[in-house]
Amino acid sequence: MTNIIVLGGSGFIGKSLIQRLERNNFKNVKVMVNSTKIKSNLEKFQGNILDKTILKNEIRNGDVIVNLIGQYNGDILNFVDLNIKGGLNLLEICKEKENIKII
């Protein structure tokens, strides 16, 4: 059975994706959110793509990682941290695993 990890489940696209996964009865899904107000029966965890320890612990059993984290709020340093450093953190963690897919 495929284990799916959705990073960025609090965003516009993330919310739509997790609703679709629920409607289609996907069971092995974990969603990283920055807000616990997300209405979903899927397993959720609070995390930050910049925190390698939490990220590594939460995605260790993932077969498919869907990275929907990204934003630009006018602060270029925040943009670089979240979008570039965060993406590199994810890739570094995932390169230790075999047969993992990143979307």
Short mmCIF file of N, CA and C in Angstrom, two decimals:
data_model
loop_
_atom_site.label_atom_id
_atom_site.label_comp_id
_atom_site.label_asym_id
_atom_site.label_seq_id
_atom_site.Cartn_x
_atom_site.Cartn_y
_atom_site.Cartn_z
N MET A 1 0.84 -1.17 0.00
CA MET A 1 0.00 0.00 0.00
C MET A 1 0.89 1.24 0.00
N THR A 2 0.55 2.23 -0.80
CA THR A 2 1.33 3.44 -0.95
C THR A 2 1.04 4.43 0.17
N ASN A 3 2.09 4.92 0.80
CA ASN A 3 1.98 5.94 1.84
C ASN A 3 2.27 7.30 1.22
N ILE A 4 1.31 8.20 1.31
CA ILE A 4 1.43 9.53 0.71
C ILE A 4 1.61 10.56 1.80
N ILE A 5 2.58 11.45 1.62
CA ILE A 5 2.81 12.56 2.53
C ILE A 5 2.57 13.83 1.73
N VAL A 6 1.67 14.66 2.22
CA VAL A 6 1.39 15.94 1.58
C VAL A 6 1.98 17.04 2.45
N LEU A 7 2.92 17.77 1.90
CA LEU A 7 3.51 18.91 2.60
C LEU A 7 2.82 20.17 2.10
N GLY A 8 2.32 20.96 3.01
CA GLY A 8 1.62 22.18 2.61
C GLY A 8 0.13 21.98 2.50
N GLY A 9 -0.43 21.20 3.38
CA GLY A 9 -1.87 20.91 3.34
C GLY A 9 -2.74 22.08 3.76
N SER A 10 -2.13 23.16 4.26
CA SER A 10 -2.91 24.32 4.70
C SER A 10 -3.17 25.31 3.57
N GLY A 11 -2.43 25.18 2.49
CA GLY A 11 -2.57 26.12 1.39
C GLY A 11 -3.76 25.81 0.49
N PHE A 12 -3.99 26.67 -0.47
CA PHE A 12 -5.13 26.54 -1.37
C PHE A 12 -5.10 25.21 -2.13
N ILE A 13 -3.98 24.91 -2.75
CA ILE A 13 -3.87 23.65 -3.52
C ILE A 13 -3.86 22.46 -2.58
N GLY A 14 -3.16 22.59 -1.45
CA GLY A 14 -3.10 21.50 -0.48
C GLY A 14 -4.47 21.11 0.05
N LYS A 15 -5.29 22.10 0.38
CA LYS A 15 -6.64 21.82 0.87
C LYS A 15 -7.45 21.08 -0.18
N SER A 16 -7.33 21.52 -1.42
CA SER A 16 -8.06 20.86 -2.52
C SER A 16 -7.60 19.42 -2.70
N LEU A 17 -6.28 19.22 -2.63
CA LEU A 17 -5.75 17.87 -2.80
C LEU A 17 -6.21 16.94 -1.69
N ILE A 18 -6.15 17.38 -0.44
CA ILE A 18 -6.54 16.47 0.63
C ILE A 18 -8.04 16.18 0.60
N GLN A 19 -8.84 17.14 0.16
CA GLN A 19 -10.27 16.86 -0.02
C GLN A 19 -10.48 15.78 -1.08
N ARG A 20 -9.74 15.86 -2.16
CA ARG A 20 -9.85 14.87 -3.23
C ARG A 20 -9.36 13.50 -2.76
N LEU A 21 -8.27 13.47 -2.02
CA LEU A 21 -7.76 12.20 -1.50
C LEU A 21 -8.79 11.55 -0.58
N GLU A 22 -9.44 12.35 0.25
CA GLU A 22 -10.48 11.81 1.14
C GLU A 22 -11.68 11.31 0.35
N ARG A 23 -12.12 12.08 -0.63
CA ARG A 23 -13.27 11.66 -1.44
C ARG A 23 -13.01 10.35 -2.17
N ASN A 24 -11.75 10.13 -2.55
CA ASN A 24 -11.38 8.91 -3.27
C ASN A 24 -10.88 7.81 -2.35
N ASN A 25 -11.14 7.96 -1.05
CA ASN A 25 -10.87 6.94 -0.03
C ASN A 25 -9.41 6.52 0.10
N PHE A 26 -8.50 7.46 -0.09
CA PHE A 26 -7.10 7.16 0.20
C PHE A 26 -6.95 7.11 1.71
N LYS A 27 -6.32 6.07 2.22
CA LYS A 27 -6.24 5.86 3.66
C LYS A 27 -4.86 6.18 4.23
N ASN A 28 -3.81 5.87 3.53
CA ASN A 28 -2.46 6.04 4.05
C ASN A 28 -1.89 7.39 3.64
N VAL A 29 -2.47 8.45 4.20
CA VAL A 29 -2.06 9.80 3.86
C VAL A 29 -1.77 10.56 5.15
N LYS A 30 -0.63 11.24 5.18
CA LYS A 30 -0.29 12.15 6.27
C LYS A 30 -0.13 13.53 5.66
N VAL A 31 -0.59 14.54 6.38
CA VAL A 31 -0.58 15.90 5.86
C VAL A 31 0.16 16.82 6.82
N MET A 32 1.18 17.52 6.31
CA MET A 32 1.87 18.51 7.12
C MET A 32 1.13 19.83 6.96
N VAL A 33 0.74 20.40 8.08
CA VAL A 33 -0.01 21.65 8.07
C VAL A 33 0.65 22.65 9.02
N ASN A 34 0.37 23.93 8.79
CA ASN A 34 0.83 24.92 9.75
C ASN A 34 -0.34 25.47 10.55
N SER A 35 -1.53 24.95 10.27
CA SER A 35 -2.73 25.36 10.99
C SER A 35 -3.53 24.10 11.33
N THR A 36 -3.90 23.97 12.57
CA THR A 36 -4.68 22.79 12.97
C THR A 36 -6.17 22.97 12.67
N LYS A 37 -6.52 24.07 12.05
CA LYS A 37 -7.92 24.34 11.74
C LYS A 37 -8.38 23.62 10.47
N ILE A 38 -7.52 22.89 9.84
CA ILE A 38 -7.87 22.18 8.62
C ILE A 38 -8.86 21.07 8.97
N LYS A 39 -9.98 21.05 8.28
CA LYS A 39 -10.99 20.03 8.51
C LYS A 39 -10.71 18.84 7.61
N SER A 40 -10.22 17.78 8.22
CA SER A 40 -9.88 16.59 7.47
C SER A 40 -9.77 15.43 8.44
N ASN A 41 -10.14 14.25 7.97
CA ASN A 41 -9.98 13.05 8.77
C ASN A 41 -8.64 12.39 8.54
N LEU A 42 -7.85 12.92 7.60
CA LEU A 42 -6.53 12.37 7.34
C LEU A 42 -5.61 12.70 8.51
N GLU A 43 -4.59 11.88 8.68
CA GLU A 43 -3.62 12.12 9.75
C GLU A 43 -2.86 13.41 9.45
N LYS A 44 -2.79 14.30 10.44
CA LYS A 44 -2.11 15.58 10.27
C LYS A 44 -0.97 15.70 11.26
N PHE A 45 0.04 16.47 10.87
CA PHE A 45 1.11 16.81 11.80
C PHE A 45 1.56 18.24 11.50
N GLN A 46 1.93 18.94 12.57
CA GLN A 46 2.46 20.28 12.38
C GLN A 46 3.94 20.17 12.16
N GLY A 47 4.43 20.89 11.18
CA GLY A 47 5.84 20.83 10.89
C GLY A 47 6.28 22.03 10.09
N ASN A 48 7.57 22.03 9.83
CA ASN A 48 8.19 23.10 9.07
C ASN A 48 9.23 22.46 8.18
N ILE A 49 9.20 22.78 6.91
CA ILE A 49 10.13 22.16 5.96
C ILE A 49 11.58 22.57 6.26
N LEU A 50 11.76 23.60 7.08
CA LEU A 50 13.10 24.01 7.46
C LEU A 50 13.65 23.23 8.65
N ASP A 51 12.79 22.46 9.33
CA ASP A 51 13.20 21.65 10.48
C ASP A 51 13.44 20.22 10.01
N LYS A 52 14.70 19.89 9.75
CA LYS A 52 15.04 18.58 9.19
C LYS A 52 14.64 17.43 10.10
N THR A 53 14.75 17.61 11.41
CA THR A 53 14.44 16.53 12.35
C THR A 53 12.97 16.12 12.26
N ILE A 54 12.08 17.10 12.36
CA ILE A 54 10.65 16.80 12.27
C ILE A 54 10.32 16.23 10.91
N LEU A 55 10.85 16.86 9.87
CA LEU A 55 10.58 16.42 8.51
C LEU A 55 11.02 14.97 8.30
N LYS A 56 12.21 14.65 8.74
CA LYS A 56 12.74 13.29 8.57
C LYS A 56 11.89 12.27 9.33
N ASN A 57 11.51 12.58 10.54
CA ASN A 57 10.70 11.67 11.34
C ASN A 57 9.33 11.43 10.72
N GLU A 58 8.74 12.47 10.20
CA GLU A 58 7.37 12.36 9.69
C GLU A 58 7.29 11.72 8.31
N ILE A 59 8.33 11.85 7.50
CA ILE A 59 8.23 11.31 6.14
C ILE A 59 8.97 9.99 5.97
N ARG A 60 9.50 9.45 7.05
CA ARG A 60 10.32 8.24 6.92
C ARG A 60 9.57 7.06 6.30
N ASN A 61 8.27 6.97 6.46
CA ASN A 61 7.50 5.87 5.89
C ASN A 61 6.78 6.24 4.60
N GLY A 62 7.07 7.43 4.07
CA GLY A 62 6.40 7.88 2.86
C GLY A 62 6.95 7.23 1.61
N ASP A 63 6.06 6.91 0.69
CA ASP A 63 6.45 6.40 -0.62
C ASP A 63 6.35 7.50 -1.67
N VAL A 64 5.38 8.39 -1.48
CA VAL A 64 5.16 9.51 -2.38
C VAL A 64 5.07 10.77 -1.53
N ILE A 65 5.90 11.76 -1.86
CA ILE A 65 5.89 13.04 -1.15
C ILE A 65 5.38 14.09 -2.13
N VAL A 66 4.32 14.77 -1.76
CA VAL A 66 3.77 15.85 -2.57
C VAL A 66 4.14 17.15 -1.87
N ASN A 67 5.05 17.91 -2.46
CA ASN A 67 5.52 19.15 -1.85
C ASN A 67 4.76 20.33 -2.43
N LEU A 68 3.85 20.87 -1.65
CA LEU A 68 3.06 22.03 -2.06
C LEU A 68 3.42 23.26 -1.24
N ILE A 69 4.57 23.23 -0.59
CA ILE A 69 4.99 24.35 0.22
C ILE A 69 5.65 25.39 -0.68
N GLY A 70 5.25 26.60 -0.49
CA GLY A 70 5.85 27.70 -1.24
C GLY A 70 4.99 28.94 -1.12
N GLN A 71 5.66 30.04 -0.98
CA GLN A 71 4.92 31.30 -0.91
C GLN A 71 5.89 32.44 -1.12
N TYR A 72 5.33 33.58 -1.46
CA TYR A 72 6.10 34.82 -1.56
C TYR A 72 5.25 35.92 -0.97
N ASN A 73 5.76 36.53 0.09
CA ASN A 73 5.01 37.59 0.77
C ASN A 73 5.72 38.94 0.68
N GLY A 74 6.64 39.05 -0.24
CA GLY A 74 7.39 40.29 -0.40
C GLY A 74 8.74 40.27 0.28
N ASP A 75 8.98 39.30 1.14
CA ASP A 75 10.25 39.18 1.86
C ASP A 75 11.11 38.15 1.14
N ILE A 76 12.14 38.62 0.44
CA ILE A 76 12.97 37.74 -0.38
C ILE A 76 13.72 36.71 0.47
N LEU A 77 14.14 37.08 1.67
CA LEU A 77 14.86 36.12 2.52
C LEU A 77 13.94 34.99 2.97
N ASN A 78 12.70 35.31 3.31
CA ASN A 78 11.72 34.29 3.67
C ASN A 78 11.44 33.39 2.46
N PHE A 79 11.35 33.99 1.29
CA PHE A 79 11.13 33.24 0.05
C PHE A 79 12.25 32.23 -0.17
N VAL A 80 13.49 32.67 -0.03
CA VAL A 80 14.65 31.79 -0.24
C VAL A 80 14.65 30.67 0.79
N ASP A 81 14.42 31.01 2.06
CA ASP A 81 14.40 29.98 3.11
C ASP A 81 13.36 28.92 2.83
N LEU A 82 12.12 29.35 2.67
CA LEU A 82 11.02 28.41 2.54
C LEU A 82 11.07 27.62 1.24
N ASN A 83 11.27 28.29 0.14
CA ASN A 83 11.17 27.65 -1.16
C ASN A 83 12.44 26.94 -1.61
N ILE A 84 13.59 27.52 -1.34
CA ILE A 84 14.83 26.92 -1.82
C ILE A 84 15.48 26.05 -0.75
N LYS A 85 15.75 26.61 0.43
CA LYS A 85 16.35 25.81 1.50
C LYS A 85 15.43 24.67 1.93
N GLY A 86 14.15 24.96 2.01
CA GLY A 86 13.19 23.92 2.38
C GLY A 86 13.17 22.78 1.36
N GLY A 87 13.18 23.14 0.09
CA GLY A 87 13.22 22.12 -0.97
C GLY A 87 14.48 21.29 -0.91
N LEU A 88 15.61 21.93 -0.63
CA LEU A 88 16.87 21.20 -0.49
C LEU A 88 16.84 20.27 0.72
N ASN A 89 16.26 20.71 1.82
CA ASN A 89 16.11 19.84 3.00
C ASN A 89 15.35 18.58 2.62
N LEU A 90 14.24 18.77 1.92
CA LEU A 90 13.42 17.63 1.51
C LEU A 90 14.21 16.67 0.63
N LEU A 91 14.93 17.20 -0.34
CA LEU A 91 15.72 16.35 -1.24
C LEU A 91 16.82 15.60 -0.49
N GLU A 92 17.49 16.28 0.43
CA GLU A 92 18.55 15.62 1.21
C GLU A 92 18.01 14.45 2.02
N ILE A 93 16.85 14.64 2.64
CA ILE A 93 16.24 13.58 3.44
C ILE A 93 15.80 12.43 2.55
N CYS A 94 15.21 12.75 1.42
CA CYS A 94 14.66 11.72 0.54
C CYS A 94 15.72 10.92 -0.20
N LYS A 95 16.90 11.48 -0.38
CA LYS A 95 17.93 10.74 -1.12
C LYS A 95 18.42 9.51 -0.34
N GLU A 96 18.14 9.47 0.96
CA GLU A 96 18.50 8.32 1.78
C GLU A 96 17.54 7.15 1.60
N LYS A 97 16.39 7.41 1.00
CA LYS A 97 15.37 6.38 0.83
C LYS A 97 15.43 5.78 -0.57
N GLU A 98 14.98 4.56 -0.70
CA GLU A 98 14.89 3.91 -1.99
C GLU A 98 13.46 3.99 -2.49
N ASN A 99 13.29 4.12 -3.79
CA ASN A 99 11.99 4.08 -4.43
C ASN A 99 11.01 5.11 -3.90
N ILE A 100 11.45 6.31 -3.65
CA ILE A 100 10.57 7.37 -3.20
C ILE A 100 10.28 8.29 -4.38
N LYS A 101 9.08 8.79 -4.43
CA LYS A 101 8.70 9.70 -5.50
C LYS A 101 8.36 11.05 -4.88
N ILE A 102 8.86 12.11 -5.51
CA ILE A 102 8.58 13.46 -5.03
C ILE A 102 7.84 14.21 -6.14
N ILE A 103 6.73 14.77 -5.75
CA ILE A 103 5.93 15.55 -6.71
C ILE A 103 5.95 16.99 -6.23
#
